[in-house]
Amino acid sequence: MKTLEQLKQTIMKRNPNDEEFLQAVDEVLQSLSLVLNKHPEFLNEGILERIVEPERQLMFRVPWVDDQGNVQVNRGYRVEFNSALGPYKGGLRFHPSVNISIIKFLGFEQIFKNALTGLAMGGGKGGSDFDPKGKSDQEIMRFCQSFMTELARHIGPDTDVPAGDIGVGAREIGYLFGQYKRIRNAFHGVLTGKGLTWGGSLVRTQATGYGLCYFTEAMLQDHNQSMKGKKIIISGSGNVAIYAAEKAQQLGACVIAMSDSSGYIVDEQGIDLALLKDIKEVRRERIHVYAQEKTNASFHNSGSIWQIACDIALPCATQNELTKEDAQALVNHHVLAVAEGANMPTTPEAIEIFQSNGVLYAPGKASNAGGVATSGLEMAQNAARLSWSFEEVDQRLQQIMQDIYYQVSQTARQYGKEDNLVVGANIAGFLKVAKAMQEQGVV
C-alpha cells in the first residue's frame, strides 16, 4: 500500500511533462487527505492509484486537405478516463493549445464533475490541435470527417458519448455526427449538442452559462445575497460566457465587461447582449467591433479584465487565466464571489487569495457542470426517443445545479471546511466514484 505522498511521487514520475494534469491531480489529492482518515480502504484497495490513471488513452493522426489542395496533418486525442458511473462523457476541444496534458487534466476533472450531477456518466475528454479559426466550412467539414473516421471505432451511446467544447460548436458536431452515421450505419445518440431536428436537446446551447448562474445564485442566497443589482465581469465571449451573461441579466445583474483572445470590452451601462451575439455568433468577428459600434463602450487590447471593479467575477475563457495578481486586484475591489465557468481558470495561488480573504469561490467542476448535466439529459431523451420542452429541461437543469451546490457545501461542512467548495466538490465527487469502483472489483 502506498501512502498519499508516495502516490504523488509515482504520478509525477509517470507524467513528468503533463503540467496541467499534475495541477488538477494535486488539487484533488490535497482534498482527499481528509477522506483517507475515515476511509483508509481507498488506499488499501488501490482506488486512488486507479482513479488517477486513465482507463484508455488514444492519440491518432488526422490528415485532411485544405482548400488549396494541400494535405494538412493534426493530432487527435481521446482520453477515456473512468467509466465507474456510466459511459465516458466529456467534450471535444479543437484549439492549437491542445495536447495530451490538457486532455488528461480535462478528463480527470470530468470524472468528478459528472459524478456531482447525479447522472449516469463517467469521465472522458478529447480533441485536436486543429484551429477552426480562419478555416472555411469545407475545410472544417473535411477535418471533422477525418477526425471521426478514427474516433468512430472507439465511441458509442453506451460506451463513450463526446460533446462540444472550445472550437466545437453546432457546425462541428453536425459534421462529426454525419460521418459517424455514415461509417456505422446507425442513428445513435453518440454525440450531444446535436441539432434540434435530429436528436438535440433544448437548453443545451445555454446550459453551461445558465447553470453557472443557477449555481452562483444558490451560493449567494445561502449567504443572504443574490445576483440582483450586482456588477459582473465575465471573461470570454463564447458560448459559456454569452449565456452566462444572458442569465445574469435575467436575474437582475449588470454585466459590464467581457473578452476574447484579442482583448476586452467595458460597457458600464451593461453589455448589449443582442449586439454581442450578432458580432460573435453571426458575423464571427473579434470583440473590438462591439466598441466600434457602441459609443459608450471601450476596448482594451492589453492589461487584464480582472483589474476592473466588480461584485462578481465569472471566468469563462480558459485554464489558468486568473492569476495571483488578478485575484489580489479583485479582492482590493471588494469582490463578493468568483465562480468558474471554464475548466480550472483560476491558478492555485489565486484560489488561496480568494479563500483567505473570505471571497465566495466556486470551482468549475461544480459550478460549470450545467453543460454536461444537460448533455446527460440529451442522452436520456435520445434513449427514450423523446424531446422535452425548453421549460422542462431548464427546470431540471436549475434543480441539478442547486442540488450540486447544496451537496458540495454540505460535504465541505461535514469535513470541517465550511465554505471551502473546492474541498466539498472534490470529496463529494470522489466518494461517488470510489464507492462504485469498490463495488465493481479490481478493473
Coordinates of C-alpha atoms in Angstrom, one line a residue, residues 18-404:
D18 CA 1.9 17.0 -18.1
E19 CA 1.8 20.3 -16.1
E20 CA -2.0 20.9 -16.3
F21 CA -2.8 17.3 -15.4
L22 CA -0.5 17.3 -12.4
Q23 CA -2.0 20.6 -11.2
A24 CA -5.5 19.1 -11.4
V25 CA -4.5 15.9 -9.6
D26 CA -2.6 17.7 -6.9
E27 CA -5.7 19.8 -6.1
V28 CA -7.9 16.7 -5.7
L29 CA -5.4 14.8 -3.7
Q30 CA -5.0 17.7 -1.2
S31 CA -8.7 17.5 -0.6
L32 CA -8.7 13.7 -0.3
S33 CA -6.2 13.6 2.6
L34 CA -9.2 14.5 4.7
V35 CA -11.1 11.4 3.5
L36 CA -8.4 8.9 4.0
N37 CA -8.5 9.3 7.8
K38 CA -12.1 8.0 7.6
H39 CA -11.7 5.6 4.7
P40 CA -8.2 4.0 4.7
E41 CA -9.6 1.3 2.4
F42 CA -9.3 3.7 -0.5
L43 CA -5.6 3.4 -0.3
N44 CA -5.6 -0.3 0.7
E45 CA -7.7 -1.2 -2.3
G46 CA -5.7 0.9 -4.8
I47 CA -8.7 3.2 -5.6
L48 CA -6.6 6.3 -5.7
E49 CA -3.9 4.6 -7.8
R50 CA -6.6 3.6 -10.3
I51 CA -8.6 6.8 -10.4
V52 CA -5.6 8.9 -11.5
E53 CA -4.7 6.5 -14.4
P54 CA -6.9 6.7 -17.5
E55 CA -8.6 3.5 -18.5
R56 CA -7.7 4.3 -22.1
Q57 CA -5.7 7.0 -23.9
L58 CA -5.9 7.4 -27.7
M59 CA -3.7 9.5 -29.9
F60 CA -4.1 9.5 -33.6
R61 CA -3.2 11.2 -36.9
V62 CA -5.8 13.4 -38.6
P63 CA -4.9 14.1 -42.2
W64 CA -7.1 16.4 -44.2
V65 CA -7.0 18.5 -47.4
D66 CA -7.2 22.3 -47.3
D67 CA -8.9 24.5 -50.0
Q68 CA -5.7 24.9 -51.9
G69 CA -5.3 21.1 -52.2
N70 CA -2.5 20.8 -49.7
V71 CA -2.5 17.9 -47.2
Q72 CA -2.5 19.0 -43.6
V73 CA -1.9 16.8 -40.6
N74 CA -3.2 17.3 -37.0
R75 CA -3.2 15.2 -33.9
G76 CA -6.3 13.8 -32.4
Y77 CA -6.9 12.7 -28.8
R78 CA -9.5 10.9 -26.7
V79 CA -8.8 10.0 -23.1
E80 CA -11.4 7.6 -21.7
F81 CA -10.6 8.2 -18.0
N82 CA -13.2 6.5 -15.8
S83 CA -16.4 4.5 -16.5
A84 CA -17.4 3.5 -13.0
L85 CA -20.6 5.6 -13.1
G86 CA -21.5 5.2 -16.7
P87 CA -20.3 5.7 -20.3
Y88 CA -17.4 8.1 -20.7
K89 CA -18.8 11.6 -21.1
G90 CA -16.8 14.8 -22.0
G91 CA -16.3 17.3 -24.7
L92 CA -14.0 17.6 -27.8
R93 CA -11.8 20.6 -27.9
F94 CA -10.3 21.9 -31.2
H95 CA -7.7 24.5 -30.4
P96 CA -3.9 24.9 -31.1
S97 CA -3.1 24.6 -27.4
V98 CA -4.5 21.1 -27.2
N99 CA -2.0 18.5 -26.1
I100 CA -2.2 15.2 -24.0
S101 CA -1.7 17.1 -20.7
I102 CA -4.6 19.4 -21.3
I103 CA -6.9 16.5 -22.4
K104 CA -5.9 14.4 -19.4
F105 CA -6.5 17.3 -17.0
L106 CA -9.9 17.9 -18.5
G107 CA -10.8 14.3 -18.5
F108 CA -9.7 13.9 -14.9
E109 CA -11.8 16.9 -13.8
Q110 CA -14.7 15.5 -15.8
I111 CA -14.9 12.4 -13.6
F112 CA -15.8 14.3 -10.5
K113 CA -17.9 17.0 -12.4
N114 CA -20.1 14.2 -13.9
A115 CA -20.4 12.5 -10.6
L116 CA -21.8 15.6 -9.0
T117 CA -24.6 15.8 -11.5
G118 CA -26.1 12.6 -10.1
L119 CA -26.5 11.3 -13.7
A120 CA -25.0 8.0 -15.1
M121 CA -21.9 9.4 -16.7
G122 CA -18.2 8.5 -16.5
G123 CA -15.4 10.9 -17.3
G124 CA -13.5 11.5 -20.6
K125 CA -12.2 14.2 -22.9
G126 CA -10.8 14.6 -26.4
G127 CA -9.9 17.0 -29.1
S128 CA -7.2 18.1 -31.5
D129 CA -4.7 20.8 -32.0
F130 CA -6.6 21.9 -35.1
D131 CA -7.7 25.5 -35.2
P132 CA -11.1 26.2 -36.7
K133 CA -10.5 29.9 -36.8
G134 CA -9.9 31.2 -40.3
K135 CA -10.9 27.9 -41.9
S136 CA -13.7 27.6 -44.5
D137 CA -16.8 25.4 -43.8
Q138 CA -15.5 22.9 -46.3
E139 CA -12.1 22.7 -44.6
I140 CA -13.8 22.2 -41.2
M141 CA -16.0 19.5 -42.7
R142 CA -13.1 17.6 -44.2
F143 CA -11.2 17.8 -40.9
C144 CA -14.2 16.6 -38.8
Q145 CA -14.8 13.7 -41.2
S146 CA -11.2 12.6 -40.9
F147 CA -11.2 13.0 -37.1
M148 CA -14.4 10.9 -36.8
T149 CA -13.2 8.3 -39.2
E150 CA -10.7 7.3 -36.5
L151 CA -12.8 8.1 -33.4
A152 CA -15.9 6.2 -34.5
R153 CA -14.5 2.8 -33.7
H154 CA -13.9 3.9 -30.0
I155 CA -17.3 5.6 -29.2
G156 CA -20.9 4.6 -28.9
P157 CA -24.1 5.5 -27.0
D158 CA -23.3 3.0 -24.2
T159 CA -19.5 3.4 -24.4
D160 CA -18.3 6.9 -24.9
V161 CA -20.5 10.0 -25.8
P162 CA -18.5 13.1 -26.7
A163 CA -19.9 16.6 -26.8
G164 CA -18.6 20.0 -27.9
D165 CA -16.0 22.2 -26.1
I166 CA -13.8 25.1 -27.2
G167 CA -13.8 25.2 -31.0
V168 CA -16.5 22.6 -31.4
G169 CA -20.0 24.1 -31.8
A170 CA -23.1 23.1 -33.6
R171 CA -21.4 23.2 -37.0
E172 CA -18.6 20.8 -36.0
I173 CA -21.0 18.5 -34.1
G174 CA -23.1 18.2 -37.2
Y175 CA -20.1 17.2 -39.4
L176 CA -18.9 14.8 -36.8
F177 CA -22.3 13.1 -36.4
G178 CA -22.8 12.9 -40.1
Q179 CA -19.5 11.0 -40.6
Y180 CA -20.3 8.7 -37.6
K181 CA -23.7 7.8 -39.1
R182 CA -22.1 7.1 -42.4
I183 CA -19.4 4.8 -41.0
R184 CA -21.6 3.0 -38.5
N185 CA -24.8 2.9 -40.5
A186 CA -26.7 3.7 -37.3
F187 CA -28.5 6.7 -35.9
H188 CA -27.2 6.6 -32.3
G189 CA -27.2 9.3 -29.7
V190 CA -23.4 9.2 -29.8
L191 CA -22.8 12.9 -29.6
T192 CA -24.5 15.6 -27.6
G193 CA -25.1 19.1 -28.7
K194 CA -26.8 17.9 -31.8
G195 CA -29.3 19.9 -33.9
L196 CA -32.8 20.2 -32.5
T197 CA -34.3 18.4 -35.5
W198 CA -32.1 15.4 -35.2
G199 CA -31.8 14.4 -31.6
G200 CA -30.6 17.6 -29.9
S201 CA -31.9 19.0 -26.6
L202 CA -33.4 22.4 -26.0
V203 CA -31.3 24.4 -23.5
R204 CA -28.1 22.6 -24.5
T205 CA -26.6 25.7 -26.0
Q206 CA -27.4 27.8 -23.0
A207 CA -26.7 25.1 -20.4
T208 CA -23.2 25.8 -19.1
G209 CA -23.7 29.5 -18.8
Y210 CA -27.2 29.2 -17.4
G211 CA -26.0 26.5 -15.0
L212 CA -23.2 28.7 -13.8
C213 CA -25.6 31.4 -12.8
Y214 CA -28.0 29.0 -11.1
F215 CA -25.1 27.7 -9.0
T216 CA -23.8 31.2 -8.3
E217 CA -27.3 32.3 -7.2
A218 CA -27.7 29.3 -4.9
M219 CA -24.3 30.1 -3.4
L220 CA -25.2 33.7 -2.9
Q221 CA -28.6 33.0 -1.4
D222 CA -27.0 30.6 1.1
H223 CA -25.1 33.7 2.3
N224 CA -28.2 36.1 2.2
Q225 CA -27.1 37.7 -1.1
S226 CA -28.3 37.5 -4.7
M227 CA -27.2 38.4 -8.2
K228 CA -29.8 41.2 -8.4
G229 CA -28.2 44.6 -8.7
K230 CA -24.6 43.2 -8.8
K231 CA -21.9 44.3 -11.3
I232 CA -20.5 41.3 -13.1
I233 CA -17.4 40.7 -15.2
I234 CA -17.2 37.7 -17.5
S235 CA -14.1 36.6 -19.3
G236 CA -14.6 35.1 -22.7
S237 CA -17.4 35.7 -25.3
G238 CA -18.0 32.2 -26.5
N239 CA -21.0 30.0 -25.8
V240 CA -20.5 29.8 -22.0
A241 CA -19.8 33.5 -21.5
I242 CA -22.6 34.7 -23.7
Y243 CA -25.3 32.6 -22.0
A244 CA -23.9 33.3 -18.5
A245 CA -24.3 37.0 -19.3
E246 CA -27.9 36.3 -20.6
K247 CA -29.0 34.5 -17.4
A248 CA -27.1 37.0 -15.2
Q249 CA -29.1 39.8 -16.8
Q250 CA -32.3 37.9 -16.4
L251 CA -31.5 37.5 -12.7
G252 CA -31.1 41.3 -12.4
A253 CA -27.4 41.7 -12.6
C254 CA -25.4 44.2 -14.8
V255 CA -22.6 42.6 -16.9
I256 CA -20.1 45.3 -17.5
A257 CA -17.2 43.6 -19.2
M258 CA -16.4 40.6 -21.5
S259 CA -13.4 39.5 -23.5
D260 CA -11.9 37.3 -26.2
S261 CA -8.3 36.5 -27.0
S262 CA -7.7 39.9 -28.6
G263 CA -8.7 42.0 -25.5
Y264 CA -11.7 43.0 -23.5
I265 CA -14.6 45.5 -23.7
V266 CA -16.1 47.6 -20.9
D267 CA -19.6 48.9 -21.0
E268 CA -20.6 50.4 -17.7
Q269 CA -24.2 50.7 -18.8
G270 CA -24.4 47.0 -19.3
I271 CA -23.4 44.8 -22.2
D272 CA -25.8 44.9 -25.1
L273 CA -26.2 41.2 -25.5
A274 CA -28.1 41.3 -28.8
L275 CA -25.2 43.2 -30.4
L276 CA -22.6 40.9 -28.9
K277 CA -24.4 37.8 -30.1
D278 CA -24.6 39.2 -33.6
I279 CA -20.8 40.0 -33.6
K280 CA -19.7 36.7 -32.1
E281 CA -22.3 34.2 -33.3
V282 CA -23.5 35.5 -36.6
R283 CA -20.6 37.6 -38.0
R284 CA -17.9 35.7 -36.2
E285 CA -15.9 38.8 -35.6
R286 CA -13.5 39.9 -32.8
I287 CA -14.9 41.6 -29.7
H288 CA -13.3 45.1 -30.5
V289 CA -16.1 45.5 -33.1
Y290 CA -18.5 45.9 -30.1
A291 CA -16.7 49.1 -29.0
Q292 CA -16.7 50.4 -32.6
E293 CA -20.5 50.1 -32.8
K294 CA -21.4 51.1 -29.2
T295 CA -20.2 54.6 -28.4
N296 CA -20.3 54.2 -24.6
A297 CA -18.1 51.1 -24.6
S298 CA -14.3 50.9 -24.7
F299 CA -11.9 48.2 -26.0
H300 CA -8.6 47.3 -24.3
N301 CA -6.0 45.1 -26.1
S302 CA -3.7 45.0 -23.1
G303 CA -3.9 44.5 -19.4
S304 CA -6.3 42.3 -17.5
I305 CA -10.1 42.3 -17.4
W306 CA -9.8 41.4 -13.7
Q307 CA -8.5 44.8 -12.9
I308 CA -12.0 46.2 -13.2
A309 CA -14.0 46.7 -10.1
C310 CA -17.0 44.3 -9.8
D311 CA -19.1 42.4 -7.3
I312 CA -19.0 39.0 -9.0
A313 CA -16.3 37.6 -11.4
L314 CA -17.1 34.7 -13.7
P315 CA -14.0 33.4 -15.5
C316 CA -15.4 31.6 -18.6
A317 CA -12.4 31.5 -21.0
T318 CA -9.6 29.0 -20.5
Q319 CA -7.4 27.3 -17.9
N320 CA -5.1 29.4 -15.6
E321 CA -6.3 32.7 -16.9
L322 CA -7.0 34.3 -13.5
T323 CA -3.6 34.8 -11.7
K324 CA -2.4 35.7 -8.3
E325 CA -2.2 39.4 -9.3
D326 CA -5.7 39.3 -10.8
A327 CA -7.1 37.8 -7.6
Q328 CA -5.5 40.4 -5.4
A329 CA -6.9 43.2 -7.7
L330 CA -10.4 41.7 -7.3
V331 CA -10.0 41.4 -3.6
N332 CA -8.8 45.0 -3.4
H333 CA -12.1 46.0 -5.2
H334 CA -14.1 44.0 -2.6
V335 CA -15.3 41.3 -5.0
L336 CA -18.0 39.2 -3.3
A337 CA -17.9 36.0 -5.3
V338 CA -15.9 34.2 -8.0
A339 CA -17.5 31.2 -9.9
E340 CA -15.8 29.3 -12.6
G341 CA -17.4 28.9 -16.0
A342 CA -14.3 27.5 -17.6
N343 CA -12.3 24.5 -16.5
M344 CA -9.6 25.3 -14.0
P345 CA -9.3 29.0 -15.0
T346 CA -8.0 30.1 -11.6
T347 CA -4.4 29.4 -10.6
P348 CA -3.8 27.7 -7.2
E349 CA -2.2 30.9 -5.8
A350 CA -5.3 32.9 -6.9
I351 CA -7.6 30.4 -5.2
E352 CA -5.7 30.8 -2.0
I353 CA -6.1 34.6 -2.1
F354 CA -9.8 34.3 -2.5
Q355 CA -10.3 31.8 0.2
S356 CA -8.0 33.6 2.7
N357 CA -10.0 36.9 2.1
G358 CA -13.4 35.4 2.6
V359 CA -14.4 35.6 -1.1
L360 CA -17.1 33.0 -2.1
Y361 CA -15.2 30.8 -4.6
A362 CA -16.8 28.1 -6.7
P363 CA -14.6 25.6 -8.6
G364 CA -15.5 24.7 -12.2
K365 CA -16.1 21.0 -11.5
A366 CA -19.2 22.1 -9.5
S367 CA -20.2 25.5 -11.0
N368 CA -19.8 24.7 -14.7
A369 CA -21.4 21.3 -14.6
G370 CA -24.6 22.5 -16.3
G371 CA -23.3 21.8 -19.8
V372 CA -22.6 18.1 -19.1
A373 CA -25.7 17.8 -17.0
T374 CA -27.8 18.9 -20.0
S375 CA -25.8 16.6 -22.2
G376 CA -26.9 13.8 -19.8
L377 CA -30.5 14.9 -20.2
E378 CA -30.0 14.8 -24.0
M379 CA -28.7 11.2 -23.7
A380 CA -31.9 10.3 -21.7
Q381 CA -34.1 11.9 -24.4
N382 CA -32.3 10.1 -27.2
A383 CA -32.6 6.7 -25.4
A384 CA -36.3 7.2 -25.0
R385 CA -36.8 8.8 -28.5
L386 CA -38.4 11.8 -26.8
S387 CA -37.9 15.6 -26.9
W388 CA -38.6 17.6 -23.8
S389 CA -39.8 21.3 -23.8
F390 CA -37.4 24.2 -23.1
E391 CA -39.1 24.8 -19.7
E392 CA -38.8 21.2 -18.6
V393 CA -35.1 20.9 -19.4
D394 CA -34.4 24.3 -17.9
Q395 CA -36.2 23.4 -14.7
R396 CA -34.3 20.1 -14.5
L397 CA -31.0 22.0 -15.1
Q398 CA -31.8 24.5 -12.4
Q399 CA -32.6 21.8 -9.9
I400 CA -29.4 19.9 -10.7
M401 CA -27.3 23.0 -10.2
Q402 CA -29.0 23.8 -6.9
D403 CA -28.5 20.2 -5.8
I404 CA -24.8 20.3 -6.7

